[in-house]
Tab-separated table of C-alpha atoms in Angstrom:
chain	number	residue	atom	x	y	z
A	4	MET	CA	0.084	-0.003	0.035
A	5	LYS	CA	2.841	2.437	0.905
A	6	ARG	CA	4.453	1.571	-2.498
A	7	ILE	CA	1.297	2.616	-4.371
A	8	THR	CA	0.791	5.772	-2.375
A	9	LEU	CA	4.402	6.624	-3.165
A	10	ILE	CA	3.967	5.954	-6.977
A	11	LEU	CA	0.674	7.999	-6.957
A	12	VAL	CA	2.389	10.878	-5.145
A	13	SER	CA	5.402	10.675	-7.426
A	14	LEU	CA	3.138	10.796	-10.438
A	15	MET	CA	1.260	13.827	-9.043
A	16	LEU	CA	4.434	15.735	-8.695
A	17	LEU	CA	5.780	14.934	-12.106
A	18	SER	CA	2.323	15.729	-13.719
A	19	SER	CA	2.195	19.121	-11.765
A	20	SER	CA	5.112	20.355	-13.667
A	21	ILE	CA	3.294	20.542	-16.885
A	22	PHE	CA	0.269	22.510	-15.778
A	23	ALA	CA	-0.650	25.832	-17.626
A	24	GLY	CA	1.348	28.744	-16.042
A	25	ASP	CA	4.429	26.914	-15.137
A	26	ILE	CA	7.548	28.343	-16.315
A	27	ILE	CA	9.213	25.905	-18.736
A	28	PHE	CA	12.148	28.031	-19.935
A	29	SER	CA	13.918	31.045	-18.541
A	30	SER	CA	16.886	32.877	-19.833
A	31	GLY	CA	17.327	36.429	-18.902
A	32	ASP	CA	14.302	38.340	-19.927
A	33	VAL	CA	12.802	35.500	-21.653
A	34	LYS	CA	10.299	33.345	-19.700
A	35	ILE	CA	8.318	30.857	-21.514
A	36	GLU	CA	5.422	29.402	-19.809
A	37	SER	CA	3.315	26.356	-20.380
A	38	VAL	CA	-0.254	27.266	-21.718
A	39	GLU	CA	-3.391	25.120	-22.346
A	40	ARG	CA	-3.702	24.040	-26.011
A	41	GLN	CA	-6.652	23.960	-28.198
A	42	PHE	CA	-7.125	20.990	-30.563
A	43	ILE	CA	-8.640	20.745	-33.976
A	44	SER	CA	-9.854	17.225	-35.133
A	45	ILE	CA	-8.745	15.640	-38.291
A	46	ASP	CA	-12.485	15.993	-39.547
A	47	ASP	CA	-12.615	19.731	-38.698
A	48	PHE	CA	-9.354	20.339	-40.217
A	49	TYR	CA	-10.368	18.676	-43.610
A	50	GLN	CA	-13.400	20.823	-43.643
A	51	LEU	CA	-10.976	23.855	-43.316
A	52	LEU	CA	-8.725	22.371	-45.971
A	53	SER	CA	-11.768	21.687	-48.417
A	54	THR	CA	-13.451	25.142	-47.950
A	55	GLY	CA	-10.292	27.123	-48.686
A	56	ALA	CA	-10.426	28.769	-45.280
A	57	ASP	CA	-7.587	31.133	-44.402
A	58	TYR	CA	-5.211	29.563	-42.161
A	59	LEU	CA	-1.609	28.813	-41.593
A	60	LEU	CA	-0.442	25.280	-41.260
A	61	LEU	CA	2.879	24.945	-39.339
A	62	ASP	CA	4.522	21.585	-39.289
A	63	ASN	CA	6.668	21.604	-36.289
A	64	ARG	CA	8.768	18.343	-37.100
A	65	LYS	CA	12.310	18.083	-38.085
A	66	PRO	CA	13.136	19.409	-41.655
A	67	GLU	CA	13.961	16.098	-43.068
A	68	ASP	CA	10.763	14.434	-41.802
A	69	TRP	CA	8.753	17.408	-43.179
A	70	GLU	CA	10.481	16.854	-46.572
A	71	LYS	CA	9.582	13.133	-46.771
A	72	SER	CA	5.980	13.447	-46.003
A	73	ASN	CA	3.713	16.485	-45.092
A	74	ILE	CA	0.237	17.706	-45.073
A	75	CYS	CA	-0.505	19.888	-47.980
A	76	ASP	CA	0.398	23.562	-47.908
A	77	SER	CA	2.099	23.139	-44.576
A	78	VAL	CA	5.294	25.190	-43.771
A	79	ASN	CA	8.040	23.733	-41.766
A	80	ALA	CA	8.767	25.475	-38.437
A	81	ASP	CA	10.979	22.987	-36.743
A	82	MET	CA	10.730	22.731	-33.030
A	83	ASP	CA	13.360	20.055	-32.161
A	84	ALA	CA	15.801	22.387	-30.694
A	85	ALA	CA	13.300	23.123	-27.965
A	86	VAL	CA	12.075	19.598	-27.550
A	87	THR	CA	15.316	17.644	-27.792
A	88	TYR	CA	17.995	20.232	-26.554
A	89	GLY	CA	15.875	22.730	-24.494
A	90	ASP	CA	17.071	25.504	-26.708
A	91	TYR	CA	13.735	27.577	-26.821
A	92	ILE	CA	15.791	30.666	-28.038
A	93	LYS	CA	16.769	28.779	-31.203
A	94	ALA	CA	13.296	27.352	-31.709
A	95	MET	CA	11.644	30.867	-31.250
A	96	ASP	CA	14.022	32.414	-33.841
A	97	ILE	CA	13.042	29.800	-36.302
A	98	LEU	CA	9.171	30.173	-35.447
A	99	LYS	CA	9.496	34.060	-35.590
A	100	SER	CA	11.313	33.848	-39.040
A	101	VAL	CA	8.681	31.583	-40.628
A	102	LEU	CA	5.701	33.659	-39.233
A	103	LYS	CA	7.524	36.889	-40.355
A	104	LYS	CA	7.759	35.340	-43.903
A	105	GLU	CA	4.263	33.871	-43.894
A	106	THR	CA	2.228	36.514	-42.024
A	107	GLY	CA	4.218	39.762	-42.074
A	108	ALA	CA	4.474	39.625	-38.238
A	109	GLU	CA	6.762	37.496	-35.789
A	110	ASN	CA	3.635	36.707	-33.839
A	111	GLY	CA	1.340	35.554	-36.649
A	112	ASN	CA	-0.649	38.757	-37.096
A	113	GLY	CA	-3.752	37.430	-35.741
A	114	LYS	CA	-3.963	34.617	-38.335
A	115	LYS	CA	-5.546	31.272	-37.538
A	116	ILE	CA	-2.633	28.956	-36.983
A	117	ILE	CA	-2.736	25.167	-36.943
A	118	LEU	CA	0.192	23.274	-35.457
A	119	ALA	CA	0.994	19.706	-36.669
A	120	CYS	CA	3.850	17.628	-35.429
A	121	TYR	CA	4.382	13.923	-35.280
A	122	THR	CA	1.523	12.834	-32.811
A	123	GLY	CA	0.187	16.369	-31.720
A	124	ASN	CA	2.221	16.446	-28.576
A	125	ARG	CA	5.680	17.637	-27.641
A	126	TYR	CA	6.593	19.546	-30.713
A	127	ALA	CA	3.305	21.362	-31.129
A	128	THR	CA	3.327	22.002	-27.257
A	129	ALA	CA	6.585	23.693	-27.690
A	130	ALA	CA	5.420	25.733	-30.588
A	131	THR	CA	2.299	26.759	-28.606
A	132	ASN	CA	4.170	27.858	-25.645
A	133	ILE	CA	6.614	29.913	-27.747
A	134	LEU	CA	3.545	31.506	-29.632
A	135	ASN	CA	2.093	32.443	-26.422
A	136	TYR	CA	5.304	34.296	-25.264
A	137	LEU	CA	5.397	35.971	-28.687
A	138	GLY	CA	2.026	37.517	-27.931
A	139	ALA	CA	0.053	35.406	-30.615
A	140	ASP	CA	-3.703	35.463	-30.525
A	141	MET	CA	-4.112	32.248	-28.563
A	142	SER	CA	-7.849	31.888	-29.367
A	143	LYS	CA	-6.487	31.196	-33.010
A	144	ILE	CA	-3.956	28.582	-32.318
A	145	TYR	CA	-4.788	24.993	-32.675
A	146	THR	CA	-2.987	21.731	-32.476
A	147	LEU	CA	-3.992	18.942	-35.073
A	148	GLU	CA	-5.177	16.080	-32.888
A	149	GLY	CA	-2.826	13.090	-33.423
A	150	GLY	CA	-0.639	15.141	-35.666
A	151	ASN	CA	0.792	13.902	-38.849
A	152	THR	CA	0.466	10.350	-37.806
A	153	ALA	CA	-3.384	10.675	-37.379
A	154	TRP	CA	-3.524	12.664	-40.758
A	155	ASN	CA	-1.723	10.007	-42.695
A	156	GLN	CA	-3.995	7.281	-41.149
A	157	SER	CA	-7.270	9.240	-42.006
A	158	GLN	CA	-9.697	8.884	-44.802
A	159	TYR	CA	-8.895	12.234	-46.237
A	160	VAL	CA	-5.328	11.632	-47.291
A	161	GLN	CA	-6.430	10.026	-50.613
A	162	SER	CA	-8.835	12.785	-51.432
A	163	VAL	CA	-6.163	15.560	-51.054
A	164	LEU	CA	-3.752	13.568	-52.981
A	165	ASP	CA	-6.370	13.019	-55.799
A	166	TYR	CA	-6.911	16.891	-55.669
A	167	GLU	CA	-3.383	17.812	-55.700
A	168	ALA	CA	-2.781	15.369	-58.766
A	169	SER	CA	-5.903	16.992	-60.636
A	170	VAL	CA	-4.419	20.581	-60.129
A	171	LEU	CA	-1.031	19.520	-61.490
A	172	SER	CA	-2.672	17.789	-64.399
A	173	ARG	CA	-4.602	20.890	-65.277
A	174	ALA	CA	-1.655	22.948	-64.817
A	175	ALA	CA	0.406	20.704	-67.194
A	176	SER	CA	-2.489	20.700	-69.813
A	177	ALA	CA	-2.492	24.543	-69.663
A	178	GLY	CA	1.309	24.608	-69.963
A	179	LYS	CA	1.966	25.915	-66.456
A	180	ALA	CA	3.288	22.890	-64.807
A	181	SER	CA	6.283	24.972	-63.521
A	182	ASP	CA	4.048	26.996	-61.432
A	183	TYR	CA	2.991	24.127	-59.179
A	184	ASP	CA	6.270	22.320	-58.702
């Protein structure tokens, strides 16, 4: 009984370190805290994708993994420096650079942003916490439930691939294939 109690207390102490509001990184004036995340389901994301809604899809995986396979129109904003090495400054610089290029502002400029990583956990969490520090509109920041793993296992992947193939085919027919490469 004492052993079970000890295990439960240890788990509670460990889990308490990940609650919203806890400082997860501090260096000089930079203090990044853990914030609660909002999620978007694969079904709801597909609806956004198919209706042409205005959003930015940030893939937070390592560049080599993003290059091998990614969700259409995603932009890579690698969070490996924060997740693997605890280097939130480097990860923040990467994120600010991508956001500045894609939205015109280092905090996303109020745009709806969907974060996708491997499974919707560590890399997207790092990006969420950094976005909060940067002053992003957190009501518009979502994590794709299950990340790229769930997306790749979803019923929608083939629909998107078929759509992209038809766009490329139409472009090639019109002599504009290079516009879509």
